[in-house]
Tab-separated table of C-alpha atoms in Angstrom:
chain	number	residue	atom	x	y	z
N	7	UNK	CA	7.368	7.825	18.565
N	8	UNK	CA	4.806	5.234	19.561
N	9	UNK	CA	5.133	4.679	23.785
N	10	UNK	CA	7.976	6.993	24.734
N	11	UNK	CA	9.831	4.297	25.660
N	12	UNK	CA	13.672	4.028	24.431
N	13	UNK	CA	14.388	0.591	23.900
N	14	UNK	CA	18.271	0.736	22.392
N	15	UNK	CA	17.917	-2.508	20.321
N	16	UNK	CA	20.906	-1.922	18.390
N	17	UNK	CA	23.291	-1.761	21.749
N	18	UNK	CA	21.507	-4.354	23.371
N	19	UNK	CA	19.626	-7.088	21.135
N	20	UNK	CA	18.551	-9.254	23.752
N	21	UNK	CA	15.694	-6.732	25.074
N	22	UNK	CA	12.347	-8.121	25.355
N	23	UNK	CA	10.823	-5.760	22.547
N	24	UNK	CA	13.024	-7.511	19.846
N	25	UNK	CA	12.407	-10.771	21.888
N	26	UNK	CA	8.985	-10.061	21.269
N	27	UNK	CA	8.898	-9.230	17.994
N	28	UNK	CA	11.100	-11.587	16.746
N	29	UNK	CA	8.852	-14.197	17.874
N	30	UNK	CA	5.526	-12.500	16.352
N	31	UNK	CA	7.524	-13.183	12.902
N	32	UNK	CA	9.533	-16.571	13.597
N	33	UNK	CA	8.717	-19.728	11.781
N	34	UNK	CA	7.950	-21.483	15.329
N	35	UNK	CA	5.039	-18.990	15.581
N	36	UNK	CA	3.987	-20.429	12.278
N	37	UNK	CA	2.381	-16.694	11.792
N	38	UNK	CA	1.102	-17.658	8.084
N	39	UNK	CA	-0.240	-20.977	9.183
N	40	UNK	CA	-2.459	-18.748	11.568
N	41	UNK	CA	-3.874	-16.546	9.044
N	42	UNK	CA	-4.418	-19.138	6.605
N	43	UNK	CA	-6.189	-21.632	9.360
N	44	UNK	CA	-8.332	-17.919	11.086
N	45	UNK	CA	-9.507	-17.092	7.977
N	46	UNK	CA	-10.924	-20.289	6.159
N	47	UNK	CA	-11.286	-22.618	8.600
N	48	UNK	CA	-12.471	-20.603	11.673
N	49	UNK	CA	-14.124	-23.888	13.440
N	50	UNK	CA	-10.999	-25.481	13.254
N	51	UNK	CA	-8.886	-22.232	14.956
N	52	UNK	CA	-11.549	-22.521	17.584
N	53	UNK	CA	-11.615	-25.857	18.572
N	54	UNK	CA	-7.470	-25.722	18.775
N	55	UNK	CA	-7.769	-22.668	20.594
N	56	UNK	CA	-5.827	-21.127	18.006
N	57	UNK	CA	-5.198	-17.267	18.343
N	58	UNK	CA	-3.505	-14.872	15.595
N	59	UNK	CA	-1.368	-13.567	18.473
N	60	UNK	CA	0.452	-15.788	20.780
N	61	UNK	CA	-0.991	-15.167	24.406
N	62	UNK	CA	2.587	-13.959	26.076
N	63	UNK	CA	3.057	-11.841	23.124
N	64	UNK	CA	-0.308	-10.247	23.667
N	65	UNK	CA	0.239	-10.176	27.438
N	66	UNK	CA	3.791	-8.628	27.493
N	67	UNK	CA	2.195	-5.753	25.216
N	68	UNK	CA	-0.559	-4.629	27.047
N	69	UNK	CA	1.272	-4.877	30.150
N	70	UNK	CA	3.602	-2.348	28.820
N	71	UNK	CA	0.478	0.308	27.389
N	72	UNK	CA	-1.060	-0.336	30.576
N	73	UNK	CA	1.903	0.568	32.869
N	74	UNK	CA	2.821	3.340	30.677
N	75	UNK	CA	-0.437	5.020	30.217
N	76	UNK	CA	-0.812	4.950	34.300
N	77	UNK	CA	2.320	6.391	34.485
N	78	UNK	CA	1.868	9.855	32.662
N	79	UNK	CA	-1.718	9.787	34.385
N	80	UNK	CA	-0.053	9.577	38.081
N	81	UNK	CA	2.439	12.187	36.606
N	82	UNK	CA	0.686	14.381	34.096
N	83	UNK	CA	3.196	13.932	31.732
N	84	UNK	CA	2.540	13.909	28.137
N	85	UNK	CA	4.564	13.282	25.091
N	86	UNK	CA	4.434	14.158	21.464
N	87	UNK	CA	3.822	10.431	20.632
N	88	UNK	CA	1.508	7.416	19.640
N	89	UNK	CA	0.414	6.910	22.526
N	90	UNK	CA	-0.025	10.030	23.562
N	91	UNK	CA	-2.840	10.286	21.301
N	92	UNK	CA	-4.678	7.848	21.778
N	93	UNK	CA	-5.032	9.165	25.540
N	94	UNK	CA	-6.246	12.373	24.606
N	95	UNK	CA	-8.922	10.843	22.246
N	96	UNK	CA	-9.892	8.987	24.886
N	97	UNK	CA	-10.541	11.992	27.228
N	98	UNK	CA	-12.398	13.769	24.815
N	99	UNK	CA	-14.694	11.448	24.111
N	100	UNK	CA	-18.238	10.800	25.437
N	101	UNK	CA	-18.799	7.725	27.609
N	102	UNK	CA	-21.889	7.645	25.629
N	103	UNK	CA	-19.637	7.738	22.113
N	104	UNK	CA	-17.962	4.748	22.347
N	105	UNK	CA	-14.880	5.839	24.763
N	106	UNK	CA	-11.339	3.714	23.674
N	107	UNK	CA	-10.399	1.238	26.863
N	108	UNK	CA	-6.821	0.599	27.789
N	109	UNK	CA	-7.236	-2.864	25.712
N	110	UNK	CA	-8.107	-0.960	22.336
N	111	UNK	CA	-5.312	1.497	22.561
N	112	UNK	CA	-3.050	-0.999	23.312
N	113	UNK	CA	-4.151	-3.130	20.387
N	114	UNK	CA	-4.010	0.109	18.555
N	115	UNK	CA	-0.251	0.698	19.278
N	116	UNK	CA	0.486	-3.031	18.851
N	117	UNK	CA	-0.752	-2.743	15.359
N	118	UNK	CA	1.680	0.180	14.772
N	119	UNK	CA	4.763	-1.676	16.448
N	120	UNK	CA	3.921	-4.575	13.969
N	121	UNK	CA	3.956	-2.103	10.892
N	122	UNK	CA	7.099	-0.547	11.969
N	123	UNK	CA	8.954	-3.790	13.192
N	124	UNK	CA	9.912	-6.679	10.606
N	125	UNK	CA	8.428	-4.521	7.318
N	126	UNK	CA	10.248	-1.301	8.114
N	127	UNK	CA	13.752	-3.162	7.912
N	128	UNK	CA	12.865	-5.808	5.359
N	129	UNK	CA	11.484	-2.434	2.996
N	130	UNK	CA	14.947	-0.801	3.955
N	131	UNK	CA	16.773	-3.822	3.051
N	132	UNK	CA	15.972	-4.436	-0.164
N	133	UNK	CA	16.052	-0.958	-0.978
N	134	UNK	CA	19.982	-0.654	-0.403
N	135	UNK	CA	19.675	-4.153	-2.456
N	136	UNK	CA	18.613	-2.586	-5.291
N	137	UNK	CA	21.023	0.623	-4.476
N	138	UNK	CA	23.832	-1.361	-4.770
N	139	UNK	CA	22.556	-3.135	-8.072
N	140	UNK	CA	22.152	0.327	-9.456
N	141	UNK	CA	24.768	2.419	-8.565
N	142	UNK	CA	23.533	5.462	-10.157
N	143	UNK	CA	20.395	5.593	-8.683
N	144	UNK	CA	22.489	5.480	-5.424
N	145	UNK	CA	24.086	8.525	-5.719
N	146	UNK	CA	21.067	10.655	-7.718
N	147	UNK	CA	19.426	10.131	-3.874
N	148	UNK	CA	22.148	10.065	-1.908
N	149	UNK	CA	22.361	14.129	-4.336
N	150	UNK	CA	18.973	14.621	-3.146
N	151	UNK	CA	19.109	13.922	0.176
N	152	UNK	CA	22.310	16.363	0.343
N	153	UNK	CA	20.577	18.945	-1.306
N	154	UNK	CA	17.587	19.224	0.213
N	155	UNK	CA	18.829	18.839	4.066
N	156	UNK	CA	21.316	22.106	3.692
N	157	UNK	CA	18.029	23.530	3.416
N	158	UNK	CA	16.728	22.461	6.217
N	159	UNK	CA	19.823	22.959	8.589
N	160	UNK	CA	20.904	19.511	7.764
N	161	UNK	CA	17.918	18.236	10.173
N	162	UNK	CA	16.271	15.604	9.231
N	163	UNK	CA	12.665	16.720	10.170
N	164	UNK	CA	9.250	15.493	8.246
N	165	UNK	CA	9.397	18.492	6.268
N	166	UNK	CA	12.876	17.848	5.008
N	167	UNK	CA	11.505	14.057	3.959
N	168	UNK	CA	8.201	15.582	2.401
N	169	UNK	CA	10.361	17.060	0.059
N	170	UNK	CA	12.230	14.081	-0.995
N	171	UNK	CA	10.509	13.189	-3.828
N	172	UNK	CA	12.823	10.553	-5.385
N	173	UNK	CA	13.520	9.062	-2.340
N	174	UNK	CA	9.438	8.267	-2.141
N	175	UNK	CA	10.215	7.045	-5.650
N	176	UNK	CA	12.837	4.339	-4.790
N	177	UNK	CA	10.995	3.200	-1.805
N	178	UNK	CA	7.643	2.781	-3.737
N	179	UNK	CA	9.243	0.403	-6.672
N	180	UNK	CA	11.003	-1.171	-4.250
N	181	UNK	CA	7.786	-1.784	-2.185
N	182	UNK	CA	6.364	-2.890	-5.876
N	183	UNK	CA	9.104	-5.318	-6.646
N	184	UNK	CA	9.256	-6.579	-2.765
N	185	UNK	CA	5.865	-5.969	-1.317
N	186	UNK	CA	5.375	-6.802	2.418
N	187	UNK	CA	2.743	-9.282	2.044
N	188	UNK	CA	2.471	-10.947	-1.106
N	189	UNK	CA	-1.651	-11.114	-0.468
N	190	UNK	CA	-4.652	-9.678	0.962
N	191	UNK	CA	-7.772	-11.030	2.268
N	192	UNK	CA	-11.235	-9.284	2.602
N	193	UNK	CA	-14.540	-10.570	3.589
N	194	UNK	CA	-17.287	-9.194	0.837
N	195	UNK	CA	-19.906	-7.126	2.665
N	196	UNK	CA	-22.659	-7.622	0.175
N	197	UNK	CA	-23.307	-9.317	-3.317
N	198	UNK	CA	-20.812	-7.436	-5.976
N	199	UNK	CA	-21.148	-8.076	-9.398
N	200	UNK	CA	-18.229	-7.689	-11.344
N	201	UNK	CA	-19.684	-6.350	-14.826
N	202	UNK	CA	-16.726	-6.781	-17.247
N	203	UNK	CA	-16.915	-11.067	-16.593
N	204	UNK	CA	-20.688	-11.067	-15.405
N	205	UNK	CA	-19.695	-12.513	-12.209
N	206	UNK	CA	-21.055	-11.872	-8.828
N	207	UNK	CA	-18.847	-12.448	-5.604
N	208	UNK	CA	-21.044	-13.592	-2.803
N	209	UNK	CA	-21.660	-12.163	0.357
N	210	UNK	CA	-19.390	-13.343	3.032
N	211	UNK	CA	-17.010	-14.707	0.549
N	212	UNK	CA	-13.265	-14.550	1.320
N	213	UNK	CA	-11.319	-12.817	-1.403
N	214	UNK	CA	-7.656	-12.831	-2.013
N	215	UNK	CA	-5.882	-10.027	-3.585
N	216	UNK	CA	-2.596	-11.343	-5.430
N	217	UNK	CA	-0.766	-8.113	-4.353
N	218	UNK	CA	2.544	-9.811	-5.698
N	219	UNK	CA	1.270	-10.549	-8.891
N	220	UNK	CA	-0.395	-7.264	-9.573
N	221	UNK	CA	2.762	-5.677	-8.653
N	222	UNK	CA	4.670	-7.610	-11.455
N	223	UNK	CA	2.100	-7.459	-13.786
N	224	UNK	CA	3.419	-6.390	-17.375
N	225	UNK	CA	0.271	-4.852	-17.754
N	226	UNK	CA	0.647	-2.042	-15.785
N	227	UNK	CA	4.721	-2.246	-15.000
N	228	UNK	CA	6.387	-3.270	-18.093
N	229	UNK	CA	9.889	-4.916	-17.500
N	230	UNK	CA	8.699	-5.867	-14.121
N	231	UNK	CA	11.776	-7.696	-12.853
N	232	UNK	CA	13.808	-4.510	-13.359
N	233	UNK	CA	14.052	-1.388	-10.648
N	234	UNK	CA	12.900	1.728	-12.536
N	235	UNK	CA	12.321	4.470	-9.890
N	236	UNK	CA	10.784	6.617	-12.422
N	237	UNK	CA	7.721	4.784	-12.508
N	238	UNK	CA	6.341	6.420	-9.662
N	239	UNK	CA	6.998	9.873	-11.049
N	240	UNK	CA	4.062	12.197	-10.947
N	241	UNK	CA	3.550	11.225	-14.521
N	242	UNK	CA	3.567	7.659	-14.607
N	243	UNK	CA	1.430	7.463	-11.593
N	244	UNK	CA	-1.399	9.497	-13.370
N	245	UNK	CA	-1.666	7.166	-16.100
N	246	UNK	CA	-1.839	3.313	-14.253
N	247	UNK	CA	-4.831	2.693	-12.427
N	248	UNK	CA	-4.761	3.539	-8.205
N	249	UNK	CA	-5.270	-0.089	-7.362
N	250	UNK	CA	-2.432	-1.497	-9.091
N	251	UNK	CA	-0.259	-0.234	-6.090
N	252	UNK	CA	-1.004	-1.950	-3.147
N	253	UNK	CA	2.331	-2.246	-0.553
N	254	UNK	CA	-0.072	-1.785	2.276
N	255	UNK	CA	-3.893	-2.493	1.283
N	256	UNK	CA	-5.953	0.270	0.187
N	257	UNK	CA	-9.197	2.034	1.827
N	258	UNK	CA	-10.047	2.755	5.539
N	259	UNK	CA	-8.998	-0.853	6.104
N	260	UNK	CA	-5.339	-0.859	5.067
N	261	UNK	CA	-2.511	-0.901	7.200
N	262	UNK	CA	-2.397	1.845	9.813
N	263	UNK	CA	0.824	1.654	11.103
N	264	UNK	CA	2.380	1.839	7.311
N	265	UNK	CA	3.383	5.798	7.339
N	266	UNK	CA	4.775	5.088	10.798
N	267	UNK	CA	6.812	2.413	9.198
N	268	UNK	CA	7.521	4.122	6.103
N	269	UNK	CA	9.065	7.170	7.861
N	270	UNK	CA	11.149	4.403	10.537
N	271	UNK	CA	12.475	3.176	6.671
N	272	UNK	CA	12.898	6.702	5.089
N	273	UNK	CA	15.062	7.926	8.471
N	274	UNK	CA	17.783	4.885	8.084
N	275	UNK	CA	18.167	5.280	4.854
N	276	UNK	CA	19.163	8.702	5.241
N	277	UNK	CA	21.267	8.588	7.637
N	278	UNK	CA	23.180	5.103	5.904
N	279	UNK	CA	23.549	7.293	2.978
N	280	UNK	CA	24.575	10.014	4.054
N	281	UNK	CA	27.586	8.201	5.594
N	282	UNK	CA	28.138	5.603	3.812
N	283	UNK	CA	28.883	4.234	0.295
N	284	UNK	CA	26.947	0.520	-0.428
N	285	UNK	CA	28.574	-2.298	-2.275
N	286	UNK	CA	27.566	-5.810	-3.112
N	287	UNK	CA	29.695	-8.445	-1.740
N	288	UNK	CA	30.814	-11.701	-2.897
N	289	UNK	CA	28.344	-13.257	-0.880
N	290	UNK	CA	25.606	-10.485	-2.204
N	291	UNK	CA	22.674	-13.174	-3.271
N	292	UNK	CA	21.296	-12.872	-6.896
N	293	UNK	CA	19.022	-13.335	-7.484
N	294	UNK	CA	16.983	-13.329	-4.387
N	295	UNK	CA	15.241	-16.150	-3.422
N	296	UNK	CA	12.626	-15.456	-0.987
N	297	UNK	CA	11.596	-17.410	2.538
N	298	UNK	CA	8.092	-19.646	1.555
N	299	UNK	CA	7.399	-19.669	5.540
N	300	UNK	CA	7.867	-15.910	6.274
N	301	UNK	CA	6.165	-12.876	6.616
N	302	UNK	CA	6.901	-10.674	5.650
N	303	UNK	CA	8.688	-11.021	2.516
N	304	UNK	CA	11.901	-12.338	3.067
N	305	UNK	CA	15.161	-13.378	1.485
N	306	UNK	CA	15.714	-16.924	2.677
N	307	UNK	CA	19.796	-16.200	2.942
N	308	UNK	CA	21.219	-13.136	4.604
N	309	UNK	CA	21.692	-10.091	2.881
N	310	UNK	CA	25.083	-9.544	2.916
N	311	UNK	CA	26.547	-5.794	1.989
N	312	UNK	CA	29.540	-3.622	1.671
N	313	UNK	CA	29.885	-0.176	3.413
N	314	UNK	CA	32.290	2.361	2.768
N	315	UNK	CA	32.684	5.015	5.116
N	316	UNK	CA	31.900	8.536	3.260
């Protein structure tokens, strides 16, 4: 979906794309300490030589694009992928128009296998977490997932998923109740004035937007602390304001690897119900208490789970 590259992570968890990962996220990388020091104190970053991304990380990534890309070029193969994309932009673009270089499609693709790596199994964890506090909503998907695959010769395709809408549902409130990061920054382009408090945000500012506490605001999601799927029905939506969801930014700058990541999510947790039957276990946490040094949002214990073999 991104490279073409199978990587088999699950058979063997010692390959150099989890290594990789895992160590974007890690507390050694200190990834919020990064973000906090590269966006406020930018003199400081500098003279420690601080970068966002480690350099090996960085390195091992576009070593991979690069070797790839040359690959289908020497072979004229192409693939219905990422990647793929990105190449043919490229070669239909004007020198003249600003034509992508191997660096900026691999920083492109990087960006997606961040959005797809530690959110896309952190958002599918909690949402069997709150499955298996709410049994009923378990099986009312696991109903809808049945139903609407024997229509599609029990292929999961993007059509099939289009149609799920409850399964959107669940994964929304639980991306409302367990957002992936808790904030976001922005830099203000101009002077704004904000007219209800007749206060202007200066230019070049750096603003933080509490995504976490919007999220549990009363305000606009009464009961906050509780899963209610039906708060994202067609309904429901129509009457809270747009910007009071916010999982993955909002605008041209938000998160472009987040559909990538949402349909990674989406295809596990069809295929886990559709098999299998989740429990909570005695060692189950409740509530959850979530990692302070992680990103993104994390329970700080393991999330331990039955499954019962359908």
């Amino acid at each position: 979906m991104l490279v073409g590259l199978s990587i088999n992570a699950i058979d063997n968890p010692d390959t150099e794309f989890r290594r990789v990962g895992g160590k974007l996220f890690n507390k050694e990388t200190k990834f919020i300490l990064r973000i906090a020091l590269l966006s406020n104190f930018k003199w400081i970053a500098r003279k420690l030589g601080l970068k966002l991304i480690p350099s090996d990380i960085t390195k091992f990534f576009m070593g991979v694009v690069k070797d790839t890309v040359n690959y289908r070029l020497e072979n004229n193969i192409q693939r219905n992928d990422v990647l793929d994309t990105l190449m043919k932009i490229r070669d239909e673009t004007q020198e003249n128009e600003g034509k992508l270089t191997i660096g900026e499609i691999g920083a492109q693709c990087f960006v997606f296998f961040i959005g797809g790596f530690e959110t896309s199994s952190s958002t599918g964890t909690f949402v069997l977490y709150n499955l298996v506090k709410y049994p009923e909503v378990q099986e009312k998907l696991r109903n809808e997932i049945r139903t609407i695959l024997a229509r599609h010769d029990n292929k999961i395709t993007y059509e099939a998923m289009q149609e799920m809408k409850y399964l959107q549902m669940v994964v929304d409130e639980t991306l409302r109740m367990y957002p992936p990061v808790f904030q976001a920054l922005r830099q203000a382009a101009r002077d704004y004035k904000v007219e209800k408090d007749n206060f202007i945000i200066p230019k070049d500012i750096l603003v933080s937007i509490p995504i976490y506490a919007i999220h549990h605001d009363p305000e606009y999601y009464p009961e906050p602390d509780k899963f209610d799927p039906d708060r994202f029905n067609d309904e429901n939506k129509a009457q809270r304001h747009p910007m009071a969801f916010l999982p993955f930014g909002h605008g041209p700058r938000n998160c472009i690897g987040f559909r990538f990541g949402l349909m990674q999510t989406k295809i596990a947790l069809i295929q886990l119900l559709l098999n299998f039957r989740v429990y909570a276990s005695e060692k189950t946490p409740d509530p959850i208490k979530f990692d302070p040094d992680a990103t993104p949002l994390t329970s700080i214990t393991d999330m331990w789970l039955k499954f019962e073999k359908l």
